[in-house]
CSV table of C-alpha atoms in Angstrom, one decimal:
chain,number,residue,atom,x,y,z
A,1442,UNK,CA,0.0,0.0,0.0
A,1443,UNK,CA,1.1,3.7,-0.2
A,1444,UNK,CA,1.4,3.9,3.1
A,1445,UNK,CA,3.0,1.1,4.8
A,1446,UNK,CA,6.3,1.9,4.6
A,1447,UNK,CA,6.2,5.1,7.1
A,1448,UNK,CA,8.2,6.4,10.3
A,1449,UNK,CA,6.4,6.2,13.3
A,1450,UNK,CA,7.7,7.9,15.7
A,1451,UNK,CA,8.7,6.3,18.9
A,1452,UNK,CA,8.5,3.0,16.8
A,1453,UNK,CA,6.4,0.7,14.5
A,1454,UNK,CA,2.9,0.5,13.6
A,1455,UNK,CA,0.4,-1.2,15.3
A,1456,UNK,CA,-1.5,-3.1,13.3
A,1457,UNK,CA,-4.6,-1.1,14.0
A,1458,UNK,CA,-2.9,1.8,12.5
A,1459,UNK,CA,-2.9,0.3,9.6
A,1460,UNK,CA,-6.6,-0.8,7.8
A,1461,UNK,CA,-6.8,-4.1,6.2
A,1462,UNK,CA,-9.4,-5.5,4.1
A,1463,UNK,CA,-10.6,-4.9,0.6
A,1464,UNK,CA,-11.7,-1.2,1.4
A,1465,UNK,CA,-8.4,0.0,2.4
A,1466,UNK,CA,-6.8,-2.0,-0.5
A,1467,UNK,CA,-9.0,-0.4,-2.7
A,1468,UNK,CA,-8.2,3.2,-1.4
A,1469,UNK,CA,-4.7,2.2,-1.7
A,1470,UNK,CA,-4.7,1.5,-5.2
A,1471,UNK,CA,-7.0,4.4,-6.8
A,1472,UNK,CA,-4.3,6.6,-5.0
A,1473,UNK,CA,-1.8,4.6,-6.8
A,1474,UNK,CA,-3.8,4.6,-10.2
A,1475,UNK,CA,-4.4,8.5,-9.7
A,1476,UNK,CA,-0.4,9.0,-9.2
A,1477,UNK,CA,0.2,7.0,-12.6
A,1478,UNK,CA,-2.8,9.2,-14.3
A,1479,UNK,CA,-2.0,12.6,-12.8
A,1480,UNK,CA,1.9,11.9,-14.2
A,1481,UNK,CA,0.4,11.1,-17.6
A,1482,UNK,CA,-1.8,14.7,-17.5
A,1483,UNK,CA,-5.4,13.3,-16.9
A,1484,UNK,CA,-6.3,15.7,-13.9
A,1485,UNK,CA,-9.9,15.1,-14.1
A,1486,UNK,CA,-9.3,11.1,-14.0
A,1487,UNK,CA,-6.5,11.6,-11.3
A,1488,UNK,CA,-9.0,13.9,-9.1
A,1489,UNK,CA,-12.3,11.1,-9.4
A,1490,UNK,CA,-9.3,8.7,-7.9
A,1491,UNK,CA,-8.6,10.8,-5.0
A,1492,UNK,CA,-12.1,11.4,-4.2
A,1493,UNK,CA,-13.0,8.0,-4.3
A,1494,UNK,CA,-9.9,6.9,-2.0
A,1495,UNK,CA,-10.9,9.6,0.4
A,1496,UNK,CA,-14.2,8.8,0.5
A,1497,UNK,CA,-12.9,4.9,1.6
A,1498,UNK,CA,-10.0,6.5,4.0
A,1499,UNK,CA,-13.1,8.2,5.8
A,1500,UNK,CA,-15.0,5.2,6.2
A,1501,UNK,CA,-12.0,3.2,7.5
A,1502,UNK,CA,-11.1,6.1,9.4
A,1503,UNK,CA,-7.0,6.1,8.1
A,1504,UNK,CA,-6.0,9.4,8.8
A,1505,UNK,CA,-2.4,8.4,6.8
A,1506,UNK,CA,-4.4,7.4,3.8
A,1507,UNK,CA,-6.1,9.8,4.1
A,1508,UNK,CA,-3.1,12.4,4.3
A,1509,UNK,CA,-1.8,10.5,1.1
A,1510,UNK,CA,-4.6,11.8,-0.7
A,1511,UNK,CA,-4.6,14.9,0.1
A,1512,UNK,CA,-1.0,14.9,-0.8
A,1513,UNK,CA,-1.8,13.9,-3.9
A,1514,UNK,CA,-4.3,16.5,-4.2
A,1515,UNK,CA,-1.8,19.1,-3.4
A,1516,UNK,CA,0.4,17.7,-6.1
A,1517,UNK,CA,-2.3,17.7,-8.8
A,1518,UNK,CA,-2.6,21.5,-8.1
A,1519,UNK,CA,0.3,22.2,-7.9
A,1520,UNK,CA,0.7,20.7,-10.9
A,1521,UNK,CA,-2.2,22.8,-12.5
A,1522,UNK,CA,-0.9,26.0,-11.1
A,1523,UNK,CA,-3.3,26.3,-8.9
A,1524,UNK,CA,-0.4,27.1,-5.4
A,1525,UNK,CA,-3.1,28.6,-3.2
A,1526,UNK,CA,-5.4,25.4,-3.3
A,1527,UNK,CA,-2.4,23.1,-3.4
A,1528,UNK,CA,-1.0,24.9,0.0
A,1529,UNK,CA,-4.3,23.8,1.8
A,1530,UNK,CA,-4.1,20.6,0.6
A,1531,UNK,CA,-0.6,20.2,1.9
A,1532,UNK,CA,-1.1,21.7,4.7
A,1533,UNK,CA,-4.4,19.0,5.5
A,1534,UNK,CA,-1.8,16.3,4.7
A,1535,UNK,CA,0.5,17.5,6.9
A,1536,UNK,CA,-1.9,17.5,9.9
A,1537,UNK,CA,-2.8,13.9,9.5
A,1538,UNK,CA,0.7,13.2,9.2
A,1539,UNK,CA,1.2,14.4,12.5
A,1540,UNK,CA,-1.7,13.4,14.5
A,1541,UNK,CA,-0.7,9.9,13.0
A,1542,UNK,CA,3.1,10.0,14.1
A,1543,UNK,CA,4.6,9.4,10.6
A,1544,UNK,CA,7.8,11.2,10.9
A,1545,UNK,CA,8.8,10.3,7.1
A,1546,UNK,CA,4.8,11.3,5.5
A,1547,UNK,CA,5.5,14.7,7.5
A,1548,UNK,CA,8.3,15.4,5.7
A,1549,UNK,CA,7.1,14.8,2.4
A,1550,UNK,CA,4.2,17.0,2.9
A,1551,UNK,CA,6.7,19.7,4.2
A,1552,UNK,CA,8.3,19.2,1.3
A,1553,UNK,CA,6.0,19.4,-1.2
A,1554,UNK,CA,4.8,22.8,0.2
A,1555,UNK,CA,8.1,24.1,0.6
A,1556,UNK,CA,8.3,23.9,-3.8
A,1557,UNK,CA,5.0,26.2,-4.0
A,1558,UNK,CA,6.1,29.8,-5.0
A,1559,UNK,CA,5.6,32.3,-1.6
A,1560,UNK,CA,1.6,33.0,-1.4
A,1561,UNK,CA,1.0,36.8,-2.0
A,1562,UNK,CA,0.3,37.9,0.9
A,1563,UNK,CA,3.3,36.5,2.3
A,1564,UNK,CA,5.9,37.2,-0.3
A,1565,UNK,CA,8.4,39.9,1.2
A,1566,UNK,CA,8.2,43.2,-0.8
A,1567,UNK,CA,11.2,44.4,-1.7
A,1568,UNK,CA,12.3,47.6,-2.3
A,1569,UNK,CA,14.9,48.9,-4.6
A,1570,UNK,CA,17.0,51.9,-3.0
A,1571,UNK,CA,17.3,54.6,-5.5
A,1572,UNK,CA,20.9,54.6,-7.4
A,1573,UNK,CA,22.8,57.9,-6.9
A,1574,UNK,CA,22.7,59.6,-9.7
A,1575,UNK,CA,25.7,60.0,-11.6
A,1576,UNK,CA,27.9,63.0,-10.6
A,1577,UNK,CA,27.2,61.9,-7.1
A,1578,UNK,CA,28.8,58.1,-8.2
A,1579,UNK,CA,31.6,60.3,-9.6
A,1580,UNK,CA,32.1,62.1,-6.6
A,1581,UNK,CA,31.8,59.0,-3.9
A,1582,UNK,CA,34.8,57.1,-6.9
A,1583,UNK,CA,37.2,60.1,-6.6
A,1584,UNK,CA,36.9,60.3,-3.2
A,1585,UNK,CA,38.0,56.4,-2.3
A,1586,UNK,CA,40.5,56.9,-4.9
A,1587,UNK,CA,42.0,60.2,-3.3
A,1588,UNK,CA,41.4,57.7,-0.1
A,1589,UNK,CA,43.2,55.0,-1.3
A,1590,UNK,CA,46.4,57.2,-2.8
A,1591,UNK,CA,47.1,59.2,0.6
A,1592,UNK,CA,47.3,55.6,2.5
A,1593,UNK,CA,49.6,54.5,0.1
């Protein structure tokens, strides 16, 4: 499954953390197939995947699948250019991830928002200072020059 292979932090899984039965197999393999499709471009097809695999996570109540699916969600977004969407979907990943324990999902998620550009309201605004305008340039050169030959 997507999800078997994770970190837990202060040791393995119990078994109860991890669903078994045909329900959580299928959720584990729609959010395979919609990896596979998303990578080949179908976002619509990738999307009914991920909503179908949530819909199963719920029901079985697997917070890290679903976290996996929202990852995945996130990616798809990201993918589509849509950052502001894929941010909250990361960031729902990531809060599974950590009410579940799974050190290595946690760091994927942070990951994977760390590669979206800075959000607009957070992006620093910089300002350029204004260049001194040429004589004044001319002025602060001969000066570190005239600097530079009494030292000598």
């Amino acid at each position: 499954s997507p999800h078997d292979t994770g970190t837990l932090v202060g040791g393995t899984p119990d078994a109860a953390d991890q669903p078994v039965g045909p329900d959580s197999k299928a959720a584990d393999t729609l959010v395979t197939e919609a990896e596979k499709v998303l990578n080949l471009g179908d976002t619509a097809a990738a999307a009914r995947m991920y909503d179908q695999a949530l819909v199963l996570y719920h029901r079985l109540d697997d917070i890290v699948g679903q976290g996996d699916v929202y990852l995945g969600l996130g990616r798809m977004e990201h993918f589509t250019g849509q950052s502001a969407s894929a941010r909250t979907h990361f960031d729902q990943a990531l809060t599974l991830y950590r009410r579940s324990g799974r050190a290595a999902e946690e760091a994927r998620a942070v990951a994977a928002r760390e590669r979206l550009p800075p959000s607009r309201g957070r992006r620093r605004r910089w300002r350029r200072r204004p260049r001194c305008p040429t004589p004044c340039r001319q002025q602060k050169l001969r000066a570190a020059a005239a600097a530079s030959a009494r030292v000598l």
